[in-house]
Coordinates of C-alpha atoms in Angstrom, one line a residue:
M119 CA 34.1 -33.5 54.7
K120 CA 32.8 -37.0 54.1
R121 CA 29.3 -35.9 55.0
A122 CA 29.5 -33.0 52.5
L123 CA 30.6 -35.4 49.8
L124 CA 27.8 -37.8 50.7
C125 CA 25.2 -35.0 50.4
S126 CA 26.6 -33.9 47.0
A127 CA 26.5 -37.5 45.7
M128 CA 22.9 -37.9 46.9
A129 CA 21.9 -34.6 45.2
L130 CA 23.5 -35.7 41.9
L131 CA 21.7 -39.0 42.2
L132 CA 18.3 -37.3 42.7
V133 CA 18.9 -35.1 39.7
A134 CA 19.9 -38.0 37.5
N135 CA 16.8 -40.0 38.5
A136 CA 14.5 -37.0 38.2
P137 CA 11.9 -37.5 35.5
A138 CA 12.4 -35.7 32.2
A139 CA 10.3 -32.6 31.9
D140 CA 7.1 -33.1 30.0
Y141 CA 7.1 -29.6 28.6
D142 CA 9.6 -26.7 28.0
V143 CA 7.4 -24.2 29.9
V144 CA 4.2 -24.5 31.9
I145 CA 2.4 -21.3 32.9
R146 CA 0.3 -22.1 36.0
G147 CA -3.0 -20.8 37.2
G148 CA -3.3 -17.6 35.2
R149 CA -6.5 -15.9 33.8
V150 CA -6.1 -16.9 30.2
L151 CA -7.4 -14.6 27.5
D152 CA -7.5 -16.5 24.3
G153 CA -7.1 -13.5 22.0
A154 CA -10.4 -14.1 20.2
G155 CA -12.4 -11.9 22.5
N156 CA -13.7 -14.6 24.8
P157 CA -14.0 -14.1 28.6
W158 CA -10.9 -15.3 30.5
V159 CA -10.7 -18.8 32.0
R160 CA -8.4 -20.0 34.7
A161 CA -6.0 -22.5 33.2
D162 CA -2.5 -23.7 32.8
V163 CA -0.7 -23.3 29.5
A164 CA 1.9 -25.9 28.5
I165 CA 4.5 -25.1 25.8
K166 CA 6.8 -27.4 23.9
G167 CA 8.9 -26.8 20.8
G168 CA 7.8 -23.2 20.6
R169 CA 4.1 -24.0 20.5
V170 CA 1.2 -24.2 22.9
V171 CA 0.4 -27.9 23.3
Q172 CA -2.2 -27.8 26.1
V173 CA -4.5 -25.3 27.7
G174 CA -6.4 -26.4 30.8
Q175 CA -5.3 -28.4 33.8
V176 CA -1.8 -29.6 33.0
A177 CA -0.6 -32.6 35.0
G178 CA 2.9 -32.8 33.7
H179 CA 5.7 -30.4 34.6
G180 CA 7.8 -28.0 32.6
A181 CA 11.5 -27.5 32.6
K182 CA 10.5 -24.0 33.5
E183 CA 7.4 -23.4 35.7
I184 CA 5.8 -19.9 35.8
D185 CA 3.3 -19.0 38.5
A186 CA 0.7 -16.7 36.9
K187 CA -1.8 -16.8 39.7
G188 CA -3.6 -13.4 40.0
R189 CA -2.3 -12.3 36.6
Y190 CA -3.6 -12.4 33.0
V191 CA -2.1 -14.6 30.3
S192 CA -2.6 -13.2 26.8
P193 CA -1.2 -13.8 23.3
G194 CA 1.7 -11.5 22.6
F195 CA 0.7 -8.2 21.1
I196 CA 1.1 -7.4 17.4
D197 CA 2.3 -4.0 16.3
M198 CA 0.6 -3.3 13.0
M199 CA 2.6 -0.2 12.2
D200 CA 6.2 -0.7 13.2
Q201 CA 9.2 1.3 12.0
S202 CA 12.1 -1.1 13.1
G203 CA 13.2 -2.4 9.7
G204 CA 16.6 -0.7 9.9
V205 CA 17.4 -0.7 13.6
L206 CA 17.0 -4.5 14.0
L207 CA 20.1 -4.9 11.9
K208 CA 22.0 -2.9 14.5
N209 CA 20.3 -4.3 17.6
G210 CA 17.8 -7.1 17.4
A211 CA 16.7 -6.8 21.1
A212 CA 13.7 -4.5 20.5
E213 CA 13.4 -4.2 24.3
N214 CA 11.0 -1.2 24.2
K215 CA 8.7 -3.3 22.1
L216 CA 8.9 -6.3 24.3
R217 CA 8.4 -4.4 27.5
M218 CA 5.1 -3.3 26.0
G219 CA 4.1 -6.9 25.5
V220 CA 4.8 -6.8 21.7
T221 CA 6.1 -10.0 20.3
T222 CA 5.4 -9.4 16.5
V223 CA 6.0 -6.3 14.5
I224 CA 4.9 -5.4 10.9
A225 CA 7.1 -2.7 9.4
G226 CA 7.5 -1.0 6.1
E227 CA 5.5 2.2 5.9
G228 CA 8.6 3.6 4.1
G229 CA 9.4 0.1 2.7
T230 CA 12.4 -2.1 3.4
P231 CA 15.8 -0.7 4.1
V232 CA 17.1 -2.4 1.0
E233 CA 16.0 -2.7 -2.6
A234 CA 13.5 -5.4 -3.6
A235 CA 16.2 -7.7 -5.0
Q236 CA 18.1 -7.6 -1.7
I237 CA 15.2 -8.5 0.5
P238 CA 16.1 -12.2 0.7
S239 CA 19.6 -11.4 1.9
Y240 CA 18.2 -8.7 4.3
F241 CA 15.9 -11.3 5.9
A242 CA 18.7 -13.8 6.0
Q243 CA 20.9 -11.3 7.8
L244 CA 18.2 -10.7 10.4
E245 CA 17.9 -14.4 11.0
K246 CA 21.7 -14.9 11.2
Q247 CA 22.2 -12.1 13.7
G248 CA 19.0 -13.0 15.7
I249 CA 16.0 -10.9 16.6
S250 CA 14.0 -10.9 19.8
V251 CA 10.6 -10.2 18.1
N252 CA 8.9 -11.7 15.1
F253 CA 9.3 -9.4 12.1
G254 CA 7.4 -8.9 8.9
S255 CA 7.5 -6.0 6.4
Y256 CA 5.8 -4.3 3.5
Y257 CA 7.6 -2.9 0.5
S258 CA 7.0 0.7 -0.6
T259 CA 5.6 1.9 -3.9
T260 CA 7.9 4.9 -3.4
Q261 CA 10.9 2.6 -3.4
A262 CA 9.7 1.2 -6.7
R263 CA 9.0 4.7 -8.1
M264 CA 12.5 6.0 -7.1
K265 CA 14.1 3.0 -8.7
A266 CA 12.3 3.8 -12.0
M267 CA 12.3 7.6 -12.1
G268 CA 14.1 9.2 -9.2
D269 CA 12.7 11.4 -6.5
G270 CA 11.1 14.2 -8.5
A271 CA 7.5 14.8 -9.6
G272 CA 5.9 13.6 -12.8
N273 CA 4.0 10.7 -14.3
P274 CA 5.9 7.5 -15.1
T275 CA 6.2 6.3 -18.7
P276 CA 4.9 2.9 -19.6
A277 CA 8.4 1.6 -19.4
Q278 CA 9.0 3.1 -16.0
M279 CA 5.7 1.6 -14.8
D280 CA 6.9 -1.8 -16.0
I281 CA 10.0 -1.4 -13.8
M282 CA 7.9 -0.4 -10.8
R283 CA 5.6 -3.4 -11.2
K284 CA 8.6 -5.7 -11.6
E285 CA 10.1 -4.3 -8.4
V286 CA 6.9 -4.9 -6.5
R287 CA 6.7 -8.5 -7.9
T288 CA 10.3 -9.1 -6.8
A289 CA 9.5 -7.9 -3.3
M290 CA 6.3 -9.9 -3.0
E291 CA 8.1 -13.1 -4.1
A292 CA 10.7 -12.4 -1.4
G293 CA 8.0 -12.4 1.3
A294 CA 6.7 -8.8 1.6
F295 CA 3.2 -8.6 2.9
G296 CA 2.2 -6.0 0.3
V297 CA 2.9 -2.5 -0.8
T298 CA 2.7 0.8 1.0
S299 CA 2.4 4.4 0.3
A300 CA 3.0 7.5 2.4
L301 CA 1.1 10.1 0.4
I302 CA 1.7 13.3 2.4
Y303 CA 5.5 13.0 1.8
P304 CA 7.2 13.7 -1.5
P305 CA 8.0 11.8 -3.6
S306 CA 5.3 9.4 -2.6
S307 CA 2.8 12.3 -2.8
F308 CA 3.5 12.6 -6.6
A309 CA 2.0 9.2 -7.3
T310 CA -1.4 9.2 -8.8
T311 CA -4.3 6.9 -7.9
A312 CA -3.8 5.1 -11.2
D313 CA -0.1 4.5 -10.4
L314 CA -1.0 3.0 -7.0
I315 CA -3.7 0.8 -8.5
S316 CA -1.2 -0.6 -11.0
M317 CA 1.3 -1.6 -8.3
A318 CA -1.4 -2.8 -5.9
K319 CA -2.6 -5.2 -8.5
V320 CA 0.8 -7.0 -8.3
S321 CA 0.4 -7.2 -4.6
A322 CA -3.2 -8.5 -5.0
Q323 CA -1.9 -11.3 -7.3
C324 CA 0.0 -12.6 -4.2
G325 CA -3.0 -12.1 -1.8
G326 CA -1.2 -9.0 -0.4
F327 CA -2.0 -5.6 0.9
Y328 CA -2.1 -2.0 -0.1
A329 CA -1.3 -0.3 3.2
T330 CA -1.3 3.5 3.3
H331 CA -0.5 6.6 5.2
M332 CA -3.3 8.4 3.3
R333 CA -3.0 11.4 1.1
D334 CA -4.8 13.5 3.7
E335 CA -5.7 12.9 7.4
S336 CA -7.0 16.4 7.9
G337 CA -9.8 18.3 6.2
D338 CA -9.9 15.9 3.2
L339 CA -9.8 12.8 5.4
V340 CA -13.0 11.3 3.9
K341 CA -11.8 11.9 0.3
A342 CA -8.5 10.2 1.2
V343 CA -10.3 7.2 2.8
N344 CA -12.3 6.9 -0.4
E345 CA -9.1 6.9 -2.5
A346 CA -7.6 4.1 -0.4
I347 CA -10.9 2.1 -0.8
E348 CA -10.9 2.7 -4.6
I349 CA -7.3 1.4 -4.9
G350 CA -8.2 -1.7 -3.0
E351 CA -11.5 -2.2 -4.8
T352 CA -10.0 -1.8 -8.2
S353 CA -6.8 -3.7 -7.7
G354 CA -8.2 -6.5 -5.5
A355 CA -5.6 -5.8 -2.8
K356 CA -6.5 -5.8 0.9
V357 CA -6.4 -2.2 2.3
E358 CA -4.9 -1.3 5.6
I359 CA -5.2 2.4 6.6
F360 CA -2.3 3.3 8.8
H361 CA -2.8 5.3 12.0
L362 CA -6.4 6.3 11.4
K363 CA -7.0 9.8 12.7
A364 CA -9.0 12.9 12.2
A365 CA -6.1 15.3 12.3
F366 CA -8.0 18.6 11.8
A367 CA -9.1 20.6 14.8
P368 CA -12.1 22.2 12.9
G369 CA -13.4 18.8 12.0
W370 CA -13.2 17.0 15.4
G371 CA -16.3 15.0 16.1
K372 CA -17.4 15.2 12.5
L373 CA -14.7 13.8 10.2
M374 CA -14.0 10.5 12.1
P375 CA -17.7 9.3 12.0
E376 CA -17.8 10.1 8.3
A377 CA -14.5 8.2 7.6
I378 CA -15.8 5.2 9.6
A379 CA -19.1 5.3 7.7
A380 CA -17.1 5.2 4.4
V381 CA -15.1 2.1 5.6
N382 CA -18.2 0.3 6.8
A383 CA -20.0 1.0 3.5
A384 CA -17.0 -0.5 1.6
R385 CA -16.8 -3.5 3.9
A386 CA -20.5 -4.1 3.4
R387 CA -20.0 -4.4 -0.3
G388 CA -17.1 -6.7 0.1
V389 CA -14.0 -4.5 0.1
D390 CA -11.4 -6.0 2.6
V391 CA -10.4 -2.7 4.3
A392 CA -9.5 -2.1 7.9
A393 CA -7.3 0.3 9.9
D394 CA -4.9 0.6 12.9
L395 CA -4.2 3.5 15.2
Y396 CA -2.0 4.8 18.0
P397 CA -3.8 6.2 21.1
Y398 CA -2.4 9.7 21.3
T399 CA -3.5 13.2 20.4
A400 CA -0.3 14.2 18.7
G401 CA 1.4 12.7 15.7
G402 CA 5.1 13.1 15.1
T403 CA 6.9 13.7 11.8
G404 CA 9.6 15.8 10.1
L405 CA 9.6 19.5 9.8
E406 CA 9.8 19.1 6.0
I407 CA 6.1 18.6 5.9
I408 CA 5.7 22.3 6.7
A409 CA 7.0 23.2 3.3
P410 CA 4.4 22.9 0.4
S411 CA 5.0 19.8 -1.9
W412 CA 6.1 21.9 -4.8
V413 CA 9.3 22.7 -2.9
W414 CA 10.3 19.1 -3.3
A415 CA 9.0 18.5 -6.8
D416 CA 12.5 18.4 -8.3
G417 CA 14.0 16.2 -5.6
V418 CA 15.4 16.6 -2.1
Q419 CA 18.6 18.6 -3.1
K420 CA 16.6 21.1 -5.1
G421 CA 14.2 21.4 -2.2
I422 CA 16.9 22.2 0.2
E423 CA 18.1 25.0 -2.2
R424 CA 14.6 26.4 -2.3
L425 CA 14.4 26.5 1.4
K426 CA 17.4 28.7 1.5
D427 CA 15.9 31.2 -0.9
P428 CA 14.4 34.2 0.9
K429 CA 12.0 35.1 -1.9
L430 CA 10.7 31.6 -2.2
R431 CA 10.2 31.5 1.6
E432 CA 7.9 34.5 1.3
R433 CA 5.7 32.5 -1.1
M434 CA 5.9 29.4 1.1
K435 CA 4.8 31.4 4.2
K436 CA 1.8 32.8 2.4
E437 CA 0.8 29.2 1.4
V438 CA 1.3 27.9 5.0
A439 CA -1.0 30.7 6.2
A440 CA -3.6 29.9 3.5
G441 CA -4.0 26.3 4.4
S442 CA -3.8 23.0 2.6
M443 CA -3.7 22.8 -1.2
P444 CA -4.0 19.9 -3.7
G445 CA -1.2 17.5 -3.1
W446 CA -0.1 19.0 0.3
S447 CA -1.5 18.4 3.8
N448 CA -0.8 21.5 5.9
L449 CA -0.2 20.1 9.3
V450 CA 0.2 23.6 10.8
Q451 CA -3.3 24.3 9.9
A452 CA -4.4 20.8 11.0
S453 CA -2.9 21.5 14.4
G454 CA -4.6 24.8 14.8
G455 CA -1.4 26.9 14.4
F456 CA 2.3 26.9 15.2
G457 CA 1.4 27.1 18.9
N458 CA 0.5 23.4 18.7
V459 CA 3.6 22.2 16.9
I460 CA 6.2 21.3 19.4
L461 CA 9.9 20.9 18.5
A462 CA 10.9 17.4 19.5
N463 CA 14.4 16.9 18.1
G464 CA 16.3 19.5 16.0
F465 CA 19.5 17.4 15.8
S466 CA 21.7 20.4 16.6
Q467 CA 23.2 22.0 19.6
K468 CA 22.0 25.4 18.5
Y469 CA 18.3 24.4 18.9
A470 CA 18.6 21.8 21.6
P471 CA 17.5 24.4 24.3
Y472 CA 14.2 24.8 22.5
H473 CA 13.2 21.1 22.5
G474 CA 9.7 20.8 24.0
Q475 CA 8.7 24.3 23.0
S476 CA 6.2 25.3 20.3
L477 CA 7.4 26.8 17.1
E478 CA 5.4 29.9 18.0
K479 CA 7.3 30.3 21.3
I480 CA 10.6 29.7 19.6
G481 CA 9.8 32.2 16.9
A482 CA 8.9 34.8 19.6
A483 CA 12.2 34.1 21.5
L484 CA 14.3 34.4 18.3
K485 CA 12.2 37.2 16.8
R486 CA 11.6 35.1 13.7
D487 CA 8.6 34.0 11.9
P488 CA 7.7 30.4 13.1
A489 CA 7.8 29.1 9.6
D490 CA 11.3 30.5 9.1
V491 CA 12.2 28.9 12.4
A492 CA 11.0 25.5 11.2
W493 CA 13.0 25.6 8.0
D494 CA 16.1 27.0 9.8
I495 CA 16.0 24.1 12.2
L496 CA 15.4 21.6 9.3
L497 CA 18.5 22.9 7.5
E498 CA 20.6 23.1 10.6
G499 CA 19.8 19.5 11.5
L500 CA 20.8 18.0 8.1
P501 CA 21.6 15.2 7.2
N502 CA 19.3 14.1 10.1
R503 CA 15.5 14.6 9.9
S504 CA 14.4 17.2 12.4
V505 CA 11.1 16.2 13.9
A506 CA 8.2 17.8 15.7
L507 CA 5.0 16.8 17.6
Y508 CA 1.8 18.0 15.9
F509 CA -1.1 18.1 18.3
M510 CA -3.9 17.5 15.8
M511 CA -6.3 14.9 17.3
N512 CA -8.8 14.7 20.2
E513 CA -9.7 11.9 22.5
G514 CA -13.3 11.7 21.4
D515 CA -12.3 10.7 17.9
I516 CA -9.8 8.2 19.2
E517 CA -12.6 6.6 21.3
T518 CA -14.9 6.5 18.3
A519 CA -12.3 4.7 16.2
L520 CA -11.5 2.2 19.0
H521 CA -15.1 1.1 19.1
Q522 CA -14.8 -0.2 15.5
P523 CA -14.2 -4.0 15.5
W524 CA -11.9 -3.7 12.5
V525 CA -9.5 -1.3 14.1
S526 CA -6.2 -2.7 15.5
I527 CA -3.2 -1.1 17.1
G528 CA 0.0 0.2 15.6
S529 CA 2.7 2.3 17.3
D530 CA 4.2 4.1 14.3
A531 CA 7.4 3.8 16.3
A532 CA 10.7 1.9 16.0
A533 CA 12.6 -0.3 18.3
S534 CA 15.2 1.7 20.3
E535 CA 18.8 0.8 19.6
K536 CA 19.4 1.3 23.3
F537 CA 16.6 0.8 25.8
G538 CA 15.6 4.0 27.7
E539 CA 16.6 6.2 24.8
M540 CA 14.7 7.5 21.8
D541 CA 13.5 5.1 19.1
A542 CA 15.5 4.7 15.9
L543 CA 13.4 7.5 14.3
G544 CA 14.9 10.0 16.8
L545 CA 11.4 11.0 17.8
P546 CA 10.7 11.4 21.6
H547 CA 7.0 10.4 21.4
P548 CA 5.5 8.2 24.2
R549 CA 4.1 5.8 21.6
A550 CA 7.5 4.1 21.3
Y551 CA 7.3 3.0 25.0
G552 CA 3.6 3.2 25.9
T553 CA 1.2 2.4 23.0
F554 CA 0.1 -1.1 23.9
P555 CA -0.1 -0.9 27.7
R556 CA -1.9 2.4 27.2
I557 CA -4.7 0.7 25.3
I558 CA -5.5 -1.3 28.5
A559 CA -4.5 1.2 31.1
E560 CA -6.4 4.2 29.6
Y561 CA -9.2 2.7 27.6
V562 CA -10.1 -0.3 29.8
K563 CA -9.0 0.7 33.3
R564 CA -9.3 4.5 33.5
R565 CA -12.4 4.9 31.3
P566 CA -14.8 2.3 30.0
V567 CA -14.2 2.4 26.3
L568 CA -13.3 -1.2 25.7
S569 CA -13.7 -4.4 27.6
L570 CA -10.4 -6.1 28.5
E571 CA -11.2 -9.0 26.2
D572 CA -11.8 -6.8 23.2
A573 CA -8.8 -4.7 23.9
V574 CA -6.7 -7.8 23.9
R575 CA -8.4 -9.1 20.7
K576 CA -7.5 -5.8 18.9
M577 CA -3.8 -6.4 19.8
T578 CA -3.7 -10.2 19.1
G579 CA -6.3 -12.4 17.4
W580 CA -7.6 -9.7 15.1
P581 CA -4.3 -8.4 13.7
A582 CA -3.0 -12.0 13.3
Q583 CA -6.1 -13.0 11.3
R584 CA -5.8 -9.8 9.3
M585 CA -2.2 -10.4 8.4
G586 CA -2.7 -14.1 7.6
L587 CA -0.6 -15.2 10.6
T588 CA -2.7 -18.4 11.1
D589 CA -0.5 -19.8 13.8
R590 CA -0.2 -16.7 16.0
G591 CA -2.5 -14.4 17.9
L592 CA -4.4 -16.9 20.0
I593 CA -3.7 -19.2 23.0
R594 CA -4.9 -22.5 21.6
D595 CA -3.3 -25.9 21.0
G596 CA -0.8 -25.8 18.2
M597 CA -0.4 -22.1 18.1
R598 CA 3.0 -20.4 18.3
A599 CA 3.7 -19.6 22.0
D600 CA 4.0 -15.8 21.8
I601 CA 2.7 -14.9 25.2
V602 CA 2.5 -11.9 27.6
I603 CA 1.7 -12.2 31.3
F604 CA 0.5 -9.0 33.0
D605 CA -0.8 -7.8 36.3
L606 CA -3.9 -5.8 35.4
E607 CA -3.8 -3.8 38.7
R608 CA -0.2 -2.7 38.2
L609 CA -0.4 -2.2 34.4
D610 CA 0.3 1.4 33.3
D611 CA 1.8 2.9 30.2
V612 CA 3.8 5.5 32.3
A613 CA 5.4 7.1 29.2
S614 CA 4.2 10.7 28.8
W615 CA 5.0 13.8 26.7
A616 CA 7.3 14.9 29.5
K617 CA 8.9 11.5 29.9
P618 CA 8.4 9.7 26.6
T619 CA 10.9 6.9 27.2
A620 CA 9.6 5.8 30.6
A621 CA 9.0 2.0 30.8
P622 CA 5.6 0.6 31.4
T623 CA 4.7 -1.3 34.6
G624 CA 2.8 -4.5 35.1
I625 CA 4.3 -6.5 32.2
D626 CA 6.9 -8.7 33.8
T627 CA 7.0 -11.8 31.6
V628 CA 7.0 -12.2 27.8
L629 CA 7.6 -15.3 25.7
V630 CA 8.5 -15.3 22.0
N631 CA 8.1 -18.6 20.2
G632 CA 8.1 -20.3 23.6
V633 CA 11.2 -18.7 24.9
V634 CA 11.1 -16.4 27.9
T635 CA 12.5 -13.1 26.6
I636 CA 11.3 -10.7 29.3
E637 CA 11.7 -12.2 32.7
D638 CA 11.1 -10.2 35.9
G639 CA 10.7 -7.2 33.8
K640 CA 14.2 -7.5 32.2
H641 CA 15.4 -8.7 28.8
S642 CA 16.8 -12.2 29.1
G643 CA 19.0 -11.8 26.0
A644 CA 17.0 -14.4 24.1
K645 CA 16.6 -13.9 20.3
A646 CA 13.9 -16.4 19.5
G647 CA 12.1 -14.1 17.1
A648 CA 11.4 -15.2 13.5
V649 CA 11.3 -13.4 10.1
L650 CA 7.7 -13.7 8.8
R651 CA 7.3 -14.0 5.1
H652 CA 4.1 -13.6 3.2
G653 CA 3.6 -16.3 0.6
C654 CA 3.3 -15.5 -3.1
G655 CA 2.4 -18.4 -5.4
G656 CA 2.5 -18.3 -9.1

């Protein structure tokens, strides 16, 4: 007993006399990729107060020491097209994002989950509850439009446009990074180029963005790219093209090079335009896109009534068969037919057995026209948004886009409220669990499309510079310590069409603002993420 007490006393004495840690964390002996595209160097990384304070041979010791020998140490990945604005209020863990190595997300394709005037309290609530990733958001031009004139078609009056610009200004002063549009979806699709320029000018006054899900990503892709460029060039706003794709089977191999040429020409004359993408051949969105835009011209409720009208359905089916028309992107045509449109989530027990099947096969089984099946499922699933996978892209075009130095990566997916389940959009698409590791696993390891250094640059240093996050995206002295440590040999995206929520492998450690948040492949419970606000002076 006396001997045990003596040992305990000696142990306490050694702890008491132990030198204080020089750093909060020291990552030892990893292959450090700085995020700027430079070749890796073997180095230690010392972190204190949430920032990198030394890169090189670190003599001091950390309160926490991480052995990174044989692994790569990279800045945390930045998701340039996130959809987590609402779910983070319910659960700030964002584990599916972190497990991909993502430490910062930029949301807001559909805007903020609150009105412009409520953005400060929304941000404050996120900070009070705590989030595990850094979070920034755009504000939607459609939010401003609905505030001023509801969800129907039509041109705004001068007074309504004044309301819209004021809403944008309020959002920008609250910290939004810019304004967005989603121009294939009503009522966003009802906005004219002139409307968008007017609102983008307000964003530009704050050095902000016009970020867009373009009016067409199919046969009129190049026309849509040129519209986005025109909006930026006229307004002065920086242009971000969301999920760049050539979603039109007849135009594979042709449209993407033409779109890239349009962007390069604009950049050559000084337009600040760039794009992001997700590395998959299918997009995912609601079944409502299968209905022509005129169906929704008088608002959602009227559109639902029209979908129930057998006579109007006959007209709609003829238009679906005819292809796209002005103001409407026909994603059935873009996919090459209903056989390439896969029901992902119908939000009803009635259609649950058909999940994973094409609308063509479901129609055959039910002896119904596939278009009728789509609209029946949509109505049955209300008030939820029934969703499908639209196989519209090909790998050759993805590779062509990835080669562009101005292309970054965005998942177009939300955090999952519960890890291992679908993201908050209710869409079982592998991009929610696999996007960022897939960039390395598929396009660096499995086929030589990108070098490792450039792949990391596209996910770190470049998007940070793009978004004006001057203290993130690089591993250098003074930068915020958002860091991912990965084993290149083990790194794999794993998530597939058959198993879209499978977790990636090879990413075992992730730090957010210097705090270990993924450790040994599991969420530590830390909520060290920050709300990122874009400044707006004057």
